[in-house]
PDB file of C-alpha atoms in Angstrom:
ATOM      1  CA  MET A   4      22.296   6.199 -41.020  1.00 41.00           C
ATOM      2  CA  THR A   5      19.079   8.208 -42.013  1.00 41.00           C
ATOM      3  CA  ASP A   6      16.684   9.788 -38.998  1.00 40.00           C
ATOM      4  CA  SER A   7      13.426   7.404 -39.825  1.00 40.00           C
ATOM      5  CA  GLN A   8      16.501   4.506 -39.503  1.00 39.00           C
ATOM      6  CA  THR A   9      17.382   5.423 -36.077  1.00 37.00           C
ATOM      7  CA  ARG A  10      15.665   6.520 -33.368  1.00 37.00           C
ATOM      8  CA  ILE A  11      17.438   8.123 -30.040  1.00 37.00           C
ATOM      9  CA  SER A  12      16.577   9.010 -26.527  1.00 35.00           C
ATOM     10  CA  LYS A  13      19.082  11.612 -25.504  1.00 38.00           C
ATOM     11  CA  THR A  14      19.396  12.701 -21.213  1.00 36.00           C
ATOM     12  CA  GLN A  15      21.268  15.607 -20.765  1.00 39.00           C
ATOM     13  CA  PRO A  16      23.786  15.990 -18.802  1.00 39.00           C
ATOM     14  CA  ALA A  17      23.315  16.116 -14.553  1.00 41.00           C
ATOM     15  CA  THR A  18      25.190  19.927 -13.769  1.00 35.00           C
ATOM     16  CA  THR A  19      23.867  18.914  -9.908  1.00 35.00           C
ATOM     17  CA  ALA A  20      24.255  16.331  -7.208  1.00 39.00           C
ATOM     18  CA  THR A  21      19.782  15.399  -7.583  1.00 35.00           C
ATOM     19  CA  GLN A  22      19.910  16.196 -11.184  1.00 36.00           C
ATOM     20  CA  ALA A  23      23.014  13.278 -11.525  1.00 36.00           C
ATOM     21  CA  THR A  24      21.136  10.856  -8.930  1.00 34.00           C
ATOM     22  CA  ALA A  25      17.806  11.201 -11.314  1.00 35.00           C
ATOM     23  CA  ALA A  26      20.188  10.502 -14.422  1.00 35.00           C
ATOM     24  CA  ALA A  27      21.587   7.123 -12.953  1.00 37.00           C
ATOM     25  CA  ALA A  28      17.899   5.796 -12.669  1.00 37.00           C
ATOM     26  CA  LEU A  29      17.081   6.859 -16.294  1.00 37.00           C
ATOM     27  CA  PRO A  30      17.551   3.298 -18.525  1.00 43.00           C
ATOM     28  CA  PRO A  31      19.909   3.345 -21.170  1.00 47.00           C
ATOM     29  CA  THR A  32      20.475   5.106 -24.931  1.00 55.00           C
ATOM     30  CA  THR A  33      18.234   3.158 -26.583  1.00 71.00           C
ATOM     31  CA  ALA A  34      18.299   3.439 -30.681  1.00 87.00           C
ATOM     32  CA  GLN A  35      15.855   1.572 -32.731  1.00 95.00           C
ATOM     33  CA  CYS A  36      18.333  -0.077 -35.725  1.00 96.00           C
ATOM     34  CA  GLY A  37      15.754  -1.017 -38.181  1.00 96.00           C
ATOM     35  CA  ILE A  38      13.486  -4.318 -38.787  1.00 97.00           C
ATOM     36  CA  VAL A  39      14.556  -7.625 -39.448  1.00 97.00           C
ATOM     37  CA  THR A  40      12.365 -10.581 -40.736  1.00 97.00           C
ATOM     38  CA  ASN A  41      12.627 -14.131 -39.919  1.00 95.00           C
ATOM     39  CA  ASN A  42      13.099 -15.663 -43.464  1.00 95.00           C
ATOM     40  CA  LEU A  43      11.074 -18.892 -41.656  1.00 92.00           C
ATOM     41  CA  ASN A  44       7.251 -17.118 -40.964  1.00 95.00           C
ATOM     42  CA  GLY A  45       7.597 -13.701 -42.770  1.00 96.00           C
ATOM     43  CA  ALA A  46       7.865 -12.389 -39.098  1.00 95.00           C
ATOM     44  CA  THR A  47       8.728  -8.917 -38.182  1.00 97.00           C
ATOM     45  CA  ALA A  48      10.909  -7.868 -35.510  1.00 97.00           C
ATOM     46  CA  PRO A  49      12.188  -4.362 -34.719  1.00 97.00           C
ATOM     47  CA  VAL A  50      16.316  -4.094 -33.224  1.00 98.00           C
ATOM     48  CA  ILE A  51      17.056  -1.722 -30.840  1.00 97.00           C
ATOM     49  CA  ILE A  52      20.381  -0.667 -28.783  1.00 97.00           C
ATOM     50  CA  ILE A  53      19.268  -2.065 -25.604  1.00 95.00           C
ATOM     51  CA  ALA A  54      23.070  -0.991 -23.651  1.00 96.00           C
ATOM     52  CA  GLY A  55      26.592  -0.381 -24.819  1.00 96.00           C
ATOM     53  CA  THR A  56      27.320   1.792 -28.176  1.00 94.00           C
ATOM     54  CA  PRO A  57      27.349  -1.121 -31.403  1.00 95.00           C
ATOM     55  CA  SER A  58      26.642   0.248 -34.546  1.00 95.00           C
ATOM     56  CA  CYS A  59      23.769  -0.749 -35.680  1.00 96.00           C
ATOM     57  CA  PRO A  60      24.751  -2.761 -39.107  1.00 96.00           C
ATOM     58  CA  ALA A  61      25.984  -5.163 -36.606  1.00 96.00           C
ATOM     59  CA  ALA A  62      23.431  -5.348 -34.844  1.00 97.00           C
ATOM     60  CA  LEU A  63      20.995  -6.414 -37.932  1.00 97.00           C
ATOM     61  CA  SER A  64      24.150  -8.393 -38.822  1.00 97.00           C
ATOM     62  CA  ILE A  65      23.824 -10.506 -35.544  1.00 98.00           C
ATOM     63  CA  SER A  66      20.078  -9.777 -35.228  1.00 98.00           C
ATOM     64  CA  ASP A  67      19.672 -11.415 -38.475  1.00 98.00           C
ATOM     65  CA  ARG A  68      21.964 -13.863 -37.812  1.00 97.00           C
ATOM     66  CA  TYR A  69      20.589 -15.169 -35.206  1.00 97.00           C
ATOM     67  CA  LEU A  70      17.373 -15.642 -36.618  1.00 96.00           C
ATOM     68  CA  ASN A  71      18.770 -16.864 -40.371  1.00 97.00           C
ATOM     69  CA  ASP A  72      21.748 -18.304 -40.402  1.00 97.00           C
ATOM     70  CA  HIS A  73      21.024 -21.966 -40.833  1.00 94.00           C
ATOM     71  CA  THR A  74      24.346 -22.769 -39.789  1.00 95.00           C
ATOM     72  CA  VAL A  75      23.216 -20.727 -36.040  1.00 95.00           C
ATOM     73  CA  THR A  76      22.109 -23.716 -33.895  1.00 92.00           C
ATOM     74  CA  ALA A  77      19.741 -22.523 -31.218  1.00 93.00           C
ATOM     75  CA  GLN A  78      19.824 -24.947 -28.422  1.00 95.00           C
ATOM     76  CA  GLY A  79      17.759 -25.536 -25.453  1.00 95.00           C
ATOM     77  CA  GLN A  80      14.071 -23.268 -24.887  1.00 92.00           C
ATOM     78  CA  GLY A  81      16.024 -20.126 -24.325  1.00 94.00           C
ATOM     79  CA  ARG A  82      17.569 -20.823 -27.822  1.00 96.00           C
ATOM     80  CA  PHE A  83      20.862 -20.345 -26.449  1.00 97.00           C
ATOM     81  CA  ALA A  84      23.604 -19.700 -29.313  1.00 98.00           C
ATOM     82  CA  VAL A  85      27.079 -17.521 -30.095  1.00 97.00           C
ATOM     83  CA  ILE A  86      27.179 -15.612 -33.039  1.00 96.00           C
ATOM     84  CA  ASP A  87      31.066 -14.260 -33.363  1.00 95.00           C
ATOM     85  CA  GLY A  88      31.148 -13.757 -29.564  1.00 96.00           C
ATOM     86  CA  TRP A  89      28.401 -12.402 -28.842  1.00 98.00           C
ATOM     87  CA  ASN A  90      25.570 -14.888 -26.656  1.00 98.00           C
ATOM     88  CA  CYS A  91      22.383 -14.843 -27.977  1.00 98.00           C
ATOM     89  CA  SER A  92      18.690 -16.289 -26.310  1.00 97.00           C
ATOM     90  CA  TRP A  93      15.795 -15.915 -25.189  1.00 95.00           C
ATOM     91  CA  PRO A  94      15.278 -14.747 -22.137  1.00 93.00           C
ATOM     92  CA  TYR A  95      13.404 -15.132 -18.869  1.00 90.00           C
ATOM     93  CA  LEU A  96      11.900 -11.235 -18.445  1.00 90.00           C
ATOM     94  CA  PRO A  97       9.886 -10.020 -14.833  1.00 90.00           C
ATOM     95  CA  ASP A  98       6.312  -9.317 -15.650  1.00 89.00           C
ATOM     96  CA  ARG A  99       6.379 -10.910 -18.873  1.00 89.00           C
ATOM     97  CA  SER A 100       5.128 -14.266 -19.906  1.00 89.00           C
ATOM     98  CA  HIS A 101       8.091 -16.596 -21.952  1.00 89.00           C
ATOM     99  CA  ALA A 102       6.041 -16.195 -24.809  1.00 88.00           C
ATOM    100  CA  ASP A 103       6.062 -12.723 -24.530  1.00 88.00           C
ATOM    101  CA  SER A 104       9.511 -11.662 -24.928  1.00 92.00           C
ATOM    102  CA  TYR A 105      12.094 -10.421 -26.724  1.00 95.00           C
ATOM    103  CA  LEU A 106      15.573 -12.468 -28.234  1.00 96.00           C
ATOM    104  CA  GLN A 107      18.097 -10.627 -27.181  1.00 97.00           C
ATOM    105  CA  CYS A 108      21.757 -10.714 -27.709  1.00 98.00           C
ATOM    106  CA  VAL A 109      24.288  -9.527 -25.711  1.00 98.00           C
ATOM    107  CA  ASP A 110      28.911  -9.509 -26.873  1.00 97.00           C
ATOM    108  CA  PRO A 111      31.591  -9.748 -24.592  1.00 97.00           C
ATOM    109  CA  THR A 112      31.994  -5.930 -24.022  1.00 96.00           C
ATOM    110  CA  GLY A 113      28.165  -5.606 -22.729  1.00 96.00           C
ATOM    111  CA  ASN A 114      26.764  -3.859 -26.034  1.00 97.00           C
ATOM    112  CA  ALA A 115      23.389  -5.262 -26.343  1.00 97.00           C
ATOM    113  CA  VAL A 116      20.579  -5.273 -28.820  1.00 97.00           C
ATOM    114  CA  LYS A 117      17.025  -7.138 -28.146  1.00 97.00           C
ATOM    115  CA  ILE A 118      15.521  -8.384 -31.387  1.00 97.00           C
ATOM    116  CA  GLY A 119      10.992  -7.729 -31.137  1.00 95.00           C
ATOM    117  CA  ASP A 120       9.328  -5.415 -28.169  1.00 89.00           C
TER     118      ASP A 120
END
């Protein structure tokens, strides 16, 4: 993985109770793994790790399969699909219209990636 493929946000370890409380309020570490292209319409979207520690190759593979694998059938308005144990969907997000939300996939251990911004 090169620096141009991954952008990671890091926080320093907390050393006091005040720092620990402040650190707990911060969002989880995120990493942009790359870009996936929807072969149907040519649209591109970033693939970003939003929880856990999945590898970027795994995140990109699941994202590509979700968008492009014809054997994966997304169901309903939420585009629900299960791919190799990952539950993928088009979630409703606070403060966003459904059309402006991203796609996401979550595995049973809590690893999560979002597809889009």
